[in-house]
Amino acid sequence: MHPEVLAMPQPRTPHHVVVIAPSPVSMFNLAIPELLFAKVEIDGAPGYAVTVCTPDPGPVATTGGLDLHIGRGLDAVETADTVLVAGTGERYGPDARTVAAVREAAADGKRVTSLCSGAFVLAEAGLLDGRSATTYWQLADELRARYPALDLKGDVLYVQDGQILTSSGYAAGIDMCLHLIRTDYGAAVANEVARLALVAPVRPGGQTQFTQTPLPPERGTACADTRGWAMRNLDRPLTLTDLARHAGVSVRTLTRRFHAESGVSPLQWLLHQRIERARELLETTALPMDQVARSCGLGTADSLRTHLVRRTGLTPSAYRTQFSRLGAGAAWAQP
């Protein structure tokens, strides 16, 4: 065999996401993985392969009264890297084959996730015992009462506890899937997917083995212009007074409105955005750490290190090594 043949790079295998559709399944839940994972491209190749399966292939009832034809059975779970259980209108007595499949997937070290009421399947499999988890807020009391061994977080969009992730209902599933993309491929890729899908950028949630709590959804627009202005000026040492001056209100009024719209204080929100910008710069440029820190407003390389380790469990250099989108030997890029 010629040496040049030996040196040829091997094609990268896409991360395999297997979506389990319990009957009757939420059509919206099934649409989310296709909407987001299908838009991930890494070096011109798909980042994910998505397979939808069900215990009994064929017509599957939906919560909307329609039937969907799903051709794959639960054998698809065997080759999954991530298993995602979609929400269902039948929360009690889930199919024993589905329960066994997700339990075995977790035992094999696969990442196991759920959308909305899919958390009931994970709980039935015992995967949430002693773990933090969430589900759609209207179902929270049900889940807690039926499975008291789990630690329910009823006021967050999604929760990660080790290899197990659960999300709340509806659009919170989008947030969780964007979090998965960011975990696998970095913030720059996840934020680009969000832009392509015309949804809100990924909300910081971290990558450590502990419970992840993202920013709450924004609920108003009074401070939207000021948030946009702050995003364009993250390299500046912005203060509460600066933000209030731009909004044309007092610091007290700004703080009250900001918290009502964003669920956090102005400075908490600002720190989230600075860390997110730092992650993108670490992924997409070769700037020295002190320049990354200055460009996102964190000041010094030591400050950057402190905040990034707290958020992700990785030092800036380790984060860059894991998620850099620059090829080997690439020239130093500017932000």
mmCIF file of C-alpha atoms in Angstrom:
data_model
loop_
_atom_site.group_PDB
_atom_site.id
_atom_site.type_symbol
_atom_site.label_atom_id
_atom_site.label_comp_id
_atom_site.label_asym_id
_atom_site.label_seq_id
_atom_site.Cartn_x
_atom_site.Cartn_y
_atom_site.Cartn_z
ATOM 1 C CA MET A 1 0.000 0.000 0.000
ATOM 2 C CA HIS A 2 1.336 3.445 -0.945
ATOM 3 C CA PRO A 3 2.396 5.756 1.917
ATOM 4 C CA GLU A 4 0.066 8.491 0.696
ATOM 5 C CA VAL A 5 -2.869 6.116 1.091
ATOM 6 C CA LEU A 6 -1.869 5.386 4.669
ATOM 7 C CA ALA A 7 -1.720 9.113 5.387
ATOM 8 C CA MET A 8 -5.189 9.898 4.079
ATOM 9 C CA PRO A 9 -7.464 11.260 6.851
ATOM 10 C CA GLN A 10 -10.373 9.077 7.833
ATOM 11 C CA PRO A 11 -13.864 10.583 7.545
ATOM 12 C CA ARG A 12 -15.337 11.680 10.857
ATOM 13 C CA THR A 13 -18.361 9.710 12.023
ATOM 14 C CA PRO A 14 -21.343 11.939 12.872
ATOM 15 C CA HIS A 15 -22.592 11.890 16.446
ATOM 16 C CA HIS A 16 -25.610 9.560 16.383
ATOM 17 C CA VAL A 17 -28.741 10.883 18.103
ATOM 18 C CA VAL A 18 -31.536 8.339 18.440
ATOM 19 C CA VAL A 19 -34.947 9.815 19.235
ATOM 20 C CA ILE A 20 -37.437 7.456 20.863
ATOM 21 C CA ALA A 21 -41.081 8.239 20.070
ATOM 22 C CA PRO A 22 -43.409 6.882 22.784
ATOM 23 C CA SER A 23 -47.047 6.697 21.670
ATOM 24 C CA PRO A 24 -48.842 9.093 21.552
ATOM 25 C CA VAL A 25 -45.813 11.243 20.794
ATOM 26 C CA SER A 26 -45.500 15.037 20.618
ATOM 27 C CA MET A 27 -44.946 16.103 17.009
ATOM 28 C CA PHE A 28 -43.276 19.286 18.202
ATOM 29 C CA ASN A 29 -40.778 17.269 20.230
ATOM 30 C CA LEU A 30 -39.932 15.164 17.179
ATOM 31 C CA ALA A 31 -39.383 18.296 15.079
ATOM 32 C CA ILE A 32 -36.817 19.841 17.446
ATOM 33 C CA PRO A 33 -33.933 17.374 16.828
ATOM 34 C CA GLU A 34 -34.361 17.588 13.052
ATOM 35 C CA LEU A 35 -34.583 21.379 13.205
ATOM 36 C CA LEU A 36 -31.358 21.810 15.151
ATOM 37 C CA PHE A 37 -29.053 18.795 14.794
ATOM 38 C CA ALA A 38 -29.518 18.663 11.022
ATOM 39 C CA LYS A 39 -28.081 22.180 10.732
ATOM 40 C CA VAL A 40 -24.740 21.260 12.315
ATOM 41 C CA GLU A 41 -21.904 21.005 9.795
ATOM 42 C CA ILE A 42 -18.295 20.464 10.806
ATOM 43 C CA ASP A 43 -15.734 21.044 8.066
ATOM 44 C CA GLY A 44 -18.493 20.613 5.474
ATOM 45 C CA ALA A 45 -19.732 17.288 6.860
ATOM 46 C CA PRO A 46 -22.797 16.568 9.017
ATOM 47 C CA GLY A 47 -22.112 16.804 12.729
ATOM 48 C CA TYR A 48 -25.052 14.568 13.630
ATOM 49 C CA ALA A 49 -27.062 11.682 12.280
ATOM 50 C CA VAL A 50 -30.591 11.554 13.669
ATOM 51 C CA THR A 51 -32.705 8.386 13.784
ATOM 52 C CA VAL A 52 -36.292 8.251 15.059
ATOM 53 C CA CYS A 53 -37.471 4.923 16.438
ATOM 54 C CA THR A 54 -40.375 3.418 18.380
ATOM 55 C CA PRO A 55 -41.143 0.086 20.087
ATOM 56 C CA ASP A 56 -43.521 -1.047 17.310
ATOM 57 C CA PRO A 57 -42.448 0.313 13.894
ATOM 58 C CA GLY A 58 -45.290 1.487 11.716
ATOM 59 C CA PRO A 59 -48.094 3.986 12.416
ATOM 60 C CA VAL A 60 -47.542 5.836 15.700
ATOM 61 C CA ALA A 61 -50.235 8.024 17.237
ATOM 62 C CA THR A 62 -49.415 11.637 18.081
ATOM 63 C CA THR A 63 -50.825 13.965 20.708
ATOM 64 C CA GLY A 64 -52.224 16.032 17.846
ATOM 65 C CA GLY A 65 -54.520 13.245 16.634
ATOM 66 C CA LEU A 66 -52.463 12.302 13.578
ATOM 67 C CA ASP A 67 -50.521 9.141 12.886
ATOM 68 C CA LEU A 68 -46.851 9.181 11.888
ATOM 69 C CA HIS A 69 -45.085 6.311 10.159
ATOM 70 C CA ILE A 70 -41.859 5.437 11.989
ATOM 71 C CA GLY A 71 -39.913 2.630 10.376
ATOM 72 C CA ARG A 72 -37.163 1.915 12.921
ATOM 73 C CA GLY A 73 -37.455 -0.141 16.079
ATOM 74 C CA LEU A 74 -35.612 0.181 19.379
ATOM 75 C CA ASP A 75 -32.628 -1.719 17.984
ATOM 76 C CA ALA A 76 -31.474 1.706 16.757
ATOM 77 C CA VAL A 77 -30.576 2.604 20.351
ATOM 78 C CA GLU A 78 -27.678 0.132 20.253
ATOM 79 C CA THR A 79 -25.639 2.411 17.936
ATOM 80 C CA ALA A 80 -26.627 5.706 19.589
ATOM 81 C CA ASP A 81 -24.226 8.176 21.152
ATOM 82 C CA THR A 82 -27.142 10.165 22.578
ATOM 83 C CA VAL A 83 -30.643 8.860 23.284
ATOM 84 C CA LEU A 84 -33.477 11.393 23.398
ATOM 85 C CA VAL A 85 -36.937 10.408 24.663
ATOM 86 C CA ALA A 86 -39.648 12.636 23.217
ATOM 87 C CA GLY A 87 -42.657 13.812 25.182
ATOM 88 C CA THR A 88 -45.773 11.679 25.251
ATOM 89 C CA GLY A 89 -49.408 12.051 26.190
ATOM 90 C CA GLU A 90 -49.283 8.727 28.078
ATOM 91 C CA ARG A 91 -47.067 9.353 31.091
ATOM 92 C CA TYR A 92 -47.996 6.334 33.215
ATOM 93 C CA GLY A 93 -47.122 2.768 32.376
ATOM 94 C CA PRO A 94 -44.552 3.464 29.624
ATOM 95 C CA ASP A 95 -43.730 0.595 27.302
ATOM 96 C CA ALA A 96 -41.448 -1.805 29.151
ATOM 97 C CA ARG A 97 -39.257 -2.196 26.067
ATOM 98 C CA THR A 98 -38.611 1.557 25.963
ATOM 99 C CA VAL A 99 -37.831 1.615 29.671
ATOM 100 C CA ALA A 100 -35.381 -1.262 29.248
ATOM 101 C CA ALA A 101 -33.756 0.399 26.228
ATOM 102 C CA VAL A 102 -33.004 3.682 27.996
ATOM 103 C CA ARG A 103 -31.812 1.871 31.132
ATOM 104 C CA GLU A 104 -29.406 -0.219 29.063
ATOM 105 C CA ALA A 105 -28.245 2.850 27.129
ATOM 106 C CA ALA A 106 -27.351 4.627 30.367
ATOM 107 C CA ALA A 107 -25.572 1.524 31.656
ATOM 108 C CA ASP A 108 -23.512 1.503 28.458
ATOM 109 C CA GLY A 109 -22.390 5.071 29.149
ATOM 110 C CA LYS A 110 -24.542 6.725 26.504
ATOM 111 C CA ARG A 111 -25.940 10.209 27.087
ATOM 112 C CA VAL A 112 -29.661 9.887 27.825
ATOM 113 C CA THR A 113 -31.997 12.874 27.571
ATOM 114 C CA SER A 114 -35.692 13.688 27.575
ATOM 115 C CA LEU A 115 -38.004 16.400 26.338
ATOM 116 C CA CYS A 116 -41.028 17.457 28.386
ATOM 117 C CA SER A 117 -42.979 14.422 29.670
ATOM 118 C CA GLY A 118 -40.289 12.076 28.354
ATOM 119 C CA ALA A 119 -38.821 12.517 31.845
ATOM 120 C CA PHE A 120 -41.446 10.032 33.099
ATOM 121 C CA VAL A 121 -39.796 7.315 30.985
ATOM 122 C CA LEU A 122 -36.355 8.120 32.418
ATOM 123 C CA ALA A 123 -37.801 8.131 35.929
ATOM 124 C CA GLU A 124 -39.528 4.774 35.377
ATOM 125 C CA ALA A 125 -36.169 3.373 34.277
ATOM 126 C CA GLY A 126 -34.646 4.544 37.565
ATOM 127 C CA LEU A 127 -32.274 6.939 35.816
ATOM 128 C CA LEU A 128 -33.458 9.949 37.818
ATOM 129 C CA ASP A 129 -33.192 8.387 41.282
ATOM 130 C CA GLY A 130 -31.009 10.680 43.366
ATOM 131 C CA ARG A 131 -30.536 13.047 40.438
ATOM 132 C CA SER A 132 -31.716 16.540 39.682
ATOM 133 C CA ALA A 133 -34.299 16.679 36.891
ATOM 134 C CA THR A 134 -37.065 18.783 35.423
ATOM 135 C CA THR A 135 -40.156 18.503 33.233
ATOM 136 C CA TYR A 136 -42.949 20.740 31.978
ATOM 137 C CA TRP A 137 -44.102 22.873 34.899
ATOM 138 C CA GLN A 138 -47.702 21.638 34.726
ATOM 139 C CA LEU A 139 -46.439 18.079 35.206
ATOM 140 C CA ALA A 140 -43.915 18.847 37.943
ATOM 141 C CA ASP A 141 -46.093 17.884 40.902
ATOM 142 C CA GLU A 142 -47.093 14.657 39.127
ATOM 143 C CA LEU A 143 -43.495 13.672 38.497
ATOM 144 C CA ARG A 144 -42.425 14.511 42.049
ATOM 145 C CA ALA A 145 -45.303 12.566 43.605
ATOM 146 C CA ARG A 146 -44.816 9.487 41.441
ATOM 147 C CA TYR A 147 -41.010 9.410 41.694
ATOM 148 C CA PRO A 148 -40.023 10.937 45.060
ATOM 149 C CA ALA A 149 -36.427 9.707 44.785
ATOM 150 C CA LEU A 150 -35.562 12.418 42.231
ATOM 151 C CA ASP A 151 -34.681 16.032 43.015
ATOM 152 C CA LEU A 152 -37.138 18.032 40.936
ATOM 153 C CA LYS A 153 -36.098 21.472 39.666
ATOM 154 C CA GLY A 154 -39.404 22.889 38.560
ATOM 155 C CA ASP A 155 -38.312 26.411 37.599
ATOM 156 C CA VAL A 156 -35.550 25.832 35.043
ATOM 157 C CA LEU A 157 -35.503 25.194 31.298
ATOM 158 C CA TYR A 158 -33.281 22.124 31.423
ATOM 159 C CA VAL A 159 -31.113 20.246 33.886
ATOM 160 C CA GLN A 160 -27.957 18.222 33.371
ATOM 161 C CA ASP A 161 -26.888 15.791 36.060
ATOM 162 C CA GLY A 162 -23.988 13.740 34.805
ATOM 163 C CA GLN A 163 -24.868 11.927 31.572
ATOM 164 C CA ILE A 164 -28.608 12.461 32.125
ATOM 165 C CA LEU A 165 -30.410 15.570 30.858
ATOM 166 C CA THR A 166 -34.061 16.546 31.152
ATOM 167 C CA SER A 167 -35.855 19.591 29.771
ATOM 168 C CA SER A 168 -39.047 21.421 30.493
ATOM 169 C CA GLY A 169 -41.811 21.686 27.889
ATOM 170 C CA TYR A 170 -42.145 23.177 24.428
ATOM 171 C CA ALA A 171 -39.358 25.611 23.456
ATOM 172 C CA ALA A 172 -37.205 24.571 26.444
ATOM 173 C CA GLY A 173 -36.375 21.491 24.375
ATOM 174 C CA ILE A 174 -34.699 23.824 21.876
ATOM 175 C CA ASP A 175 -32.547 25.250 24.658
ATOM 176 C CA MET A 176 -31.490 21.790 25.772
ATOM 177 C CA CYS A 177 -30.615 20.641 22.250
ATOM 178 C CA LEU A 178 -28.553 23.785 21.697
ATOM 179 C CA HIS A 179 -26.793 22.994 24.974
ATOM 180 C CA LEU A 180 -26.001 19.499 23.655
ATOM 181 C CA ILE A 181 -24.596 20.977 20.432
ATOM 182 C CA ARG A 182 -22.465 23.393 22.414
ATOM 183 C CA THR A 183 -21.215 20.566 24.637
ATOM 184 C CA ASP A 184 -20.259 18.480 21.589
ATOM 185 C CA TYR A 185 -18.954 21.155 19.217
ATOM 186 C CA GLY A 186 -18.603 24.421 21.136
ATOM 187 C CA ALA A 187 -20.423 27.714 21.557
ATOM 188 C CA ALA A 188 -19.637 29.121 18.104
ATOM 189 C CA VAL A 189 -21.270 26.150 16.352
ATOM 190 C CA ALA A 190 -24.291 26.182 18.673
ATOM 191 C CA ASN A 191 -24.834 29.915 18.233
ATOM 192 C CA GLU A 192 -24.581 29.582 14.450
ATOM 193 C CA VAL A 193 -27.237 26.838 14.538
ATOM 194 C CA ALA A 194 -29.435 29.135 16.619
ATOM 195 C CA ARG A 195 -29.041 31.876 14.020
ATOM 196 C CA LEU A 196 -29.877 29.500 11.157
ATOM 197 C CA ALA A 197 -32.943 28.225 13.009
ATOM 198 C CA LEU A 198 -34.073 31.766 13.906
ATOM 199 C CA VAL A 199 -34.191 30.980 17.614
ATOM 200 C CA ALA A 200 -32.580 32.634 20.623
ATOM 201 C CA PRO A 201 -28.829 32.005 21.026
ATOM 202 C CA VAL A 202 -27.790 29.199 23.309
ATOM 203 C CA ARG A 203 -28.161 30.171 26.954
ATOM 204 C CA PRO A 204 -25.118 29.460 29.118
ATOM 205 C CA GLY A 205 -25.470 26.202 31.003
ATOM 206 C CA GLY A 206 -21.941 24.876 31.470
ATOM 207 C CA GLN A 207 -20.436 21.457 30.829
ATOM 208 C CA THR A 208 -19.542 20.153 34.282
ATOM 209 C CA GLN A 209 -21.074 17.066 35.876
ATOM 210 C CA PHE A 210 -23.250 19.173 38.172
ATOM 211 C CA THR A 211 -26.749 20.527 37.721
ATOM 212 C CA GLN A 212 -26.940 23.080 34.914
ATOM 213 C CA THR A 213 -29.264 26.078 35.193
ATOM 214 C CA PRO A 214 -29.402 28.369 32.121
ATOM 215 C CA LEU A 215 -30.611 31.938 31.918
ATOM 216 C CA PRO A 216 -34.407 32.212 32.071
ATOM 217 C CA PRO A 217 -36.194 33.300 28.873
ATOM 218 C CA GLU A 218 -36.562 37.020 28.269
ATOM 219 C CA ARG A 219 -40.088 38.233 28.933
ATOM 220 C CA GLY A 220 -40.098 41.825 27.678
ATOM 221 C CA THR A 221 -38.570 44.379 25.340
ATOM 222 C CA ALA A 222 -38.176 47.576 27.380
ATOM 223 C CA CYS A 223 -34.466 46.890 27.917
ATOM 224 C CA ALA A 224 -33.882 45.124 24.584
ATOM 225 C CA ASP A 225 -32.032 48.072 23.021
ATOM 226 C CA THR A 226 -29.771 48.344 26.047
ATOM 227 C CA ARG A 227 -29.036 44.612 25.975
ATOM 228 C CA GLY A 228 -28.142 44.890 22.307
ATOM 229 C CA TRP A 229 -25.913 47.906 22.973
ATOM 230 C CA ALA A 230 -24.162 46.049 25.795
ATOM 231 C CA MET A 231 -23.543 43.043 23.525
ATOM 232 C CA ARG A 232 -21.838 45.349 21.024
ATOM 233 C CA ASN A 233 -19.667 46.838 23.747
ATOM 234 C CA LEU A 234 -18.656 43.816 25.819
ATOM 235 C CA ASP A 235 -14.997 44.859 25.590
ATOM 236 C CA ARG A 236 -15.779 47.955 27.651
ATOM 237 C CA PRO A 237 -15.886 47.994 31.487
ATOM 238 C CA LEU A 238 -19.643 48.550 31.600
ATOM 239 C CA THR A 239 -21.249 49.510 34.916
ATOM 240 C CA LEU A 240 -24.817 49.669 36.132
ATOM 241 C CA THR A 241 -24.633 53.433 35.651
ATOM 242 C CA ASP A 242 -23.559 52.980 32.016
ATOM 243 C CA LEU A 243 -26.470 50.630 31.342
ATOM 244 C CA ALA A 244 -28.974 52.894 33.100
ATOM 245 C CA ARG A 245 -27.690 55.938 31.213
ATOM 246 C CA HIS A 246 -28.160 54.156 27.874
ATOM 247 C CA ALA A 247 -31.688 53.068 28.870
ATOM 248 C CA GLY A 248 -32.497 56.603 30.035
ATOM 249 C CA VAL A 249 -33.661 55.475 33.478
ATOM 250 C CA SER A 250 -32.336 55.332 37.009
ATOM 251 C CA VAL A 251 -30.186 52.438 38.189
ATOM 252 C CA ARG A 252 -33.034 51.283 40.429
ATOM 253 C CA THR A 253 -35.557 51.323 37.562
ATOM 254 C CA LEU A 254 -33.132 49.574 35.212
ATOM 255 C CA THR A 255 -32.487 46.822 37.760
ATOM 256 C CA ARG A 256 -36.196 46.268 38.329
ATOM 257 C CA ARG A 257 -37.063 46.190 34.605
ATOM 258 C CA PHE A 258 -34.054 44.096 33.689
ATOM 259 C CA HIS A 259 -34.857 41.460 36.267
ATOM 260 C CA ALA A 260 -38.517 41.386 35.207
ATOM 261 C CA GLU A 261 -37.518 40.793 31.571
ATOM 262 C CA SER A 262 -34.438 38.582 31.934
ATOM 263 C CA GLY A 263 -34.925 36.861 35.285
ATOM 264 C CA VAL A 264 -31.462 37.965 36.480
ATOM 265 C CA SER A 265 -29.775 41.197 37.483
ATOM 266 C CA PRO A 266 -28.068 43.347 34.811
ATOM 267 C CA LEU A 267 -24.591 42.399 36.048
ATOM 268 C CA GLN A 268 -25.417 38.674 36.176
ATOM 269 C CA TRP A 269 -26.682 38.883 32.605
ATOM 270 C CA LEU A 270 -23.596 40.807 31.554
ATOM 271 C CA LEU A 271 -21.261 38.208 33.055
ATOM 272 C CA HIS A 272 -23.090 35.419 31.197
ATOM 273 C CA GLN A 273 -22.595 37.272 27.908
ATOM 274 C CA ARG A 274 -18.919 37.975 28.602
ATOM 275 C CA ILE A 275 -18.199 34.309 29.274
ATOM 276 C CA GLU A 276 -20.133 33.278 26.184
ATOM 277 C CA ARG A 277 -18.108 35.728 24.061
ATOM 278 C CA ALA A 278 -14.895 34.377 25.577
ATOM 279 C CA ARG A 279 -15.897 30.852 24.587
ATOM 280 C CA GLU A 280 -16.503 31.910 20.994
ATOM 281 C CA LEU A 281 -13.131 33.668 20.822
ATOM 282 C CA LEU A 282 -11.360 30.632 22.252
ATOM 283 C CA GLU A 283 -13.031 28.453 19.612
ATOM 284 C CA THR A 284 -12.640 30.696 16.569
ATOM 285 C CA THR A 285 -9.386 32.638 17.105
ATOM 286 C CA ALA A 286 -5.831 32.026 18.274
ATOM 287 C CA LEU A 287 -5.685 35.211 20.314
ATOM 288 C CA PRO A 288 -3.551 35.104 23.473
ATOM 289 C CA MET A 289 -5.532 34.645 26.674
ATOM 290 C CA ASP A 290 -5.033 38.219 27.872
ATOM 291 C CA GLN A 291 -6.451 39.534 24.576
ATOM 292 C CA VAL A 292 -9.427 37.169 24.821
ATOM 293 C CA ALA A 293 -10.059 38.441 28.338
ATOM 294 C CA ARG A 294 -9.890 42.101 27.248
ATOM 295 C CA SER A 295 -12.052 41.529 24.161
ATOM 296 C CA CYS A 296 -14.919 40.096 26.197
ATOM 297 C CA GLY A 297 -14.570 42.514 29.097
ATOM 298 C CA LEU A 298 -13.248 40.060 31.685
ATOM 299 C CA GLY A 299 -10.093 42.127 32.089
ATOM 300 C CA THR A 300 -7.251 39.713 32.736
ATOM 301 C CA ALA A 301 -6.253 36.178 31.845
ATOM 302 C CA ASP A 302 -6.580 35.229 35.517
ATOM 303 C CA SER A 303 -10.160 36.527 35.606
ATOM 304 C CA LEU A 304 -10.939 34.650 32.383
ATOM 305 C CA ARG A 305 -9.550 31.449 33.874
ATOM 306 C CA THR A 306 -11.530 31.823 37.106
ATOM 307 C CA HIS A 307 -14.874 32.406 35.385
ATOM 308 C CA LEU A 308 -14.393 29.763 32.667
ATOM 309 C CA VAL A 309 -13.376 27.047 35.127
ATOM 310 C CA ARG A 310 -16.381 27.908 37.281
ATOM 311 C CA ARG A 311 -18.721 27.723 34.269
ATOM 312 C CA THR A 312 -17.306 24.801 32.292
ATOM 313 C CA GLY A 313 -14.835 22.949 34.486
ATOM 314 C CA LEU A 314 -12.128 23.637 31.867
ATOM 315 C CA THR A 315 -9.240 26.082 31.836
ATOM 316 C CA PRO A 316 -9.109 28.435 28.811
ATOM 317 C CA SER A 317 -6.281 26.461 27.206
ATOM 318 C CA ALA A 318 -8.087 23.150 27.764
ATOM 319 C CA TYR A 319 -11.306 24.620 26.404
ATOM 320 C CA ARG A 320 -9.501 25.856 23.272
ATOM 321 C CA THR A 321 -7.844 22.476 22.764
ATOM 322 C CA GLN A 322 -11.202 20.696 22.957
ATOM 323 C CA PHE A 323 -13.337 23.098 20.890
ATOM 324 C CA SER A 324 -11.040 25.093 18.579
ATOM 325 C CA ARG A 325 -12.418 25.474 15.048
ATOM 326 C CA LEU A 326 -8.977 26.439 13.674
ATOM 327 C CA GLY A 327 -7.080 23.900 11.629
ATOM 328 C CA ALA A 328 -3.605 22.804 12.582
ATOM 329 C CA GLY A 329 -1.088 25.514 11.782
ATOM 330 C CA ALA A 330 -3.774 28.128 11.104
ATOM 331 C CA ALA A 331 -2.749 31.743 11.127
ATOM 332 C CA TRP A 332 -3.693 33.848 14.102
ATOM 333 C CA ALA A 333 -7.207 35.085 13.515
ATOM 334 C CA GLN A 334 -8.718 38.348 14.663
ATOM 335 C CA PRO A 335 -12.196 38.531 16.231
#
